[in-house]
Amino acid sequence: MMAIDPVTLAILKGRLEQIADEMDATLFRSAFNPIIAEAHDASHGIYDAVTGETLVQGKSGLPIFVGVMAFAVKAVIDKAAKQGGINEGDVWIFNDPYDGGTHLSDFRLVKPVFRDGKVFCFLASVGHWHDVGGNVPGNYNPAATECFQEGMLIPPVKLYDKGEFRQDVVDILSANSRLPLSLYGDLNGQINALELGERRMNALLDEYTDATVADCLVELKARAAQMMRAQISELPSGTVSAEDFLDNDGINDEPLKIALDLTIEGDRMVLDFTRSSPACAGPVNISRSTTVAACYVALKHIFGDVPANAGVLEPVEFRIDEDSLLSVKAPKPVGGYTETILRLIDVVFEAVAQIAPKEAMACAYGTINALSLAGHRANGQRWVMFSFFGGGHGAHAGGDGLNHGNAPISTATIPPLEILEAAYPVRFTQWALRPDSGGAGEYRGGLGAIYEIELLERQADVFLFGERGKFAPAGVVGGHQAATNRFQFEQAGGFKEPPMVSKIVGVSIVRGQKLRLETPGGGGYGNPRDRDPESIARDVRLGFVSPDCATNEYGVTLTSDGSVDSAATSNLRSTEAAE
């Protein structure tokens, strides 16, 4: 390996990231499915030719996808080795959640880039398809007890064999979807993204030579590992523990524990999840590869200046029990993986807050609230609306949490209501911030949201897969917890709530009836009594915080015109401090 000067390294790093970014943009512009086209629930990356490790990720795709795709590429490498190797022009497709996947909705395409007859690297694309069969339209089935109830499971198979397109594979996929046209459009968008990536990669290699780019990739990984070790070594040695809970698994209404014992040993970190709950009956299980990828995302939130590649995990050891909630095998259901990995990120945040409070942040809202509505239009055409929703982000040492943000597992955006209303027979009668939903603190947690949806078609079936209905997002460093999740559906006798609080199947609504979703905020950071009273008065004026909350949570009294009553506030805070 030859030495690379810093300027060349910086240029190649930018060029490689641009390739991944262009693949992202290509799919976002061409996908038929609003969850990819508008919400950007997809990702692309560049992966090692031998190990499958992440080399480069795009800035627009979902980080959780990029992390888990390393396992997916390795699955293709292993499968190909048993079948005579990988050929130029091959493209592999699959969605196996136990072999480098997440859940069945996320389809992966893997394409090798050949140079002089050898694989130089792999390009990979993953996108959330609108419907892949199963019991529930949109595929978030909170009552699933095995993966066969969640959709079709496709192991790694060739979509292209030596450059020849296999229509038979596409025919099988299309026959197992309620929305085959959407599937076809998304698939072709991913194919186009990979073809663009291959052209861009070959152009880069022609310009800078294979050896120079290969050396650059090795150096970027080494620097990420070095920076990660340096930042870990600055943390105090020892062990801290954190735990949080899922509401239930959709089958049994019992909480499920996710427990972390985080140990710092010099420049190494150990993430021990062995105290977590065993595998459950319902679909909040996840595979080991998904657990590792979620921790990668959490660590990148905390150590944001470390380059995003496999080097991040070199100094990190994972301890995860087999057949636990965090490491299941087929056919255990895994469709609600998003809820579990959000809780994983929360416990990492909570643990790090104990040893590095200035680096940590409070828990975000912690659920995507996957909502499906499905029915038939007057002409008999099938429609399936699937969407996810936002909430508040956790506060941190630098300020308040973000109001109504997207989940911290991704850069996916919340689908715009105008797009949803244009595509489906629904009307949003409310889309607003939720007052008092952010956790109190010196820095306030971000606010959740209130969504109210009216059905405009004759009838629809309703499915919700959510969390945080019982266990609120936690604050850190003395900050308070946020509001919990709340879902209601209208029936003839008025609004009702699900028995499982955050999950529901088997509910039907008719024209004019509504659904109401109130999402959690983010946890607070620091003692609420240390928050600047003028900031609280501003929060009240904006409707973020109620006057009662200002008094009870922050110890701030306001006058009739909304100004801070300095004397009453000082007296209230000093009295409380003395108690």
Coordinates of C-alpha atoms in Angstrom, one line a residue, residues 1-5 7-13 16 115 120 201 204-220:
M1 CA 0.0 0.0 0.0
M2 CA 1.4 3.4 -1.0
A3 CA 1.0 6.5 1.1
I4 CA -1.9 8.8 0.1
D5 CA -1.5 12.5 0.4
V7 CA -5.7 16.2 -0.5
T8 CA -6.1 13.1 -2.7
L9 CA -7.7 11.3 0.2
A10 CA -10.2 14.1 0.8
I11 CA -11.0 14.2 -2.9
L12 CA -11.6 10.5 -3.2
K13 CA -13.6 10.4 -0.1
L16 CA -17.0 8.0 -3.3
R115 CA -12.1 -4.7 -12.9
F120 CA -13.3 -4.6 -6.9
M201 CA -17.3 3.8 -10.0
L204 CA -13.5 7.1 -10.9
L205 CA -11.2 4.0 -11.1
D206 CA -10.2 4.9 -14.6
E207 CA -9.3 8.4 -13.5
Y208 CA -7.4 7.6 -10.3
T209 CA -6.4 3.9 -10.8
D210 CA -7.7 0.9 -9.0
A211 CA -4.7 0.8 -6.6
T212 CA -5.1 4.4 -5.5
V213 CA -8.8 4.0 -4.8
A214 CA -8.3 0.7 -3.0
D215 CA -5.6 2.3 -0.8
C216 CA -7.9 5.2 0.0
L217 CA -10.7 2.8 1.1
V218 CA -8.2 1.0 3.4
E219 CA -7.0 4.3 4.9
L220 CA -10.5 5.7 5.5

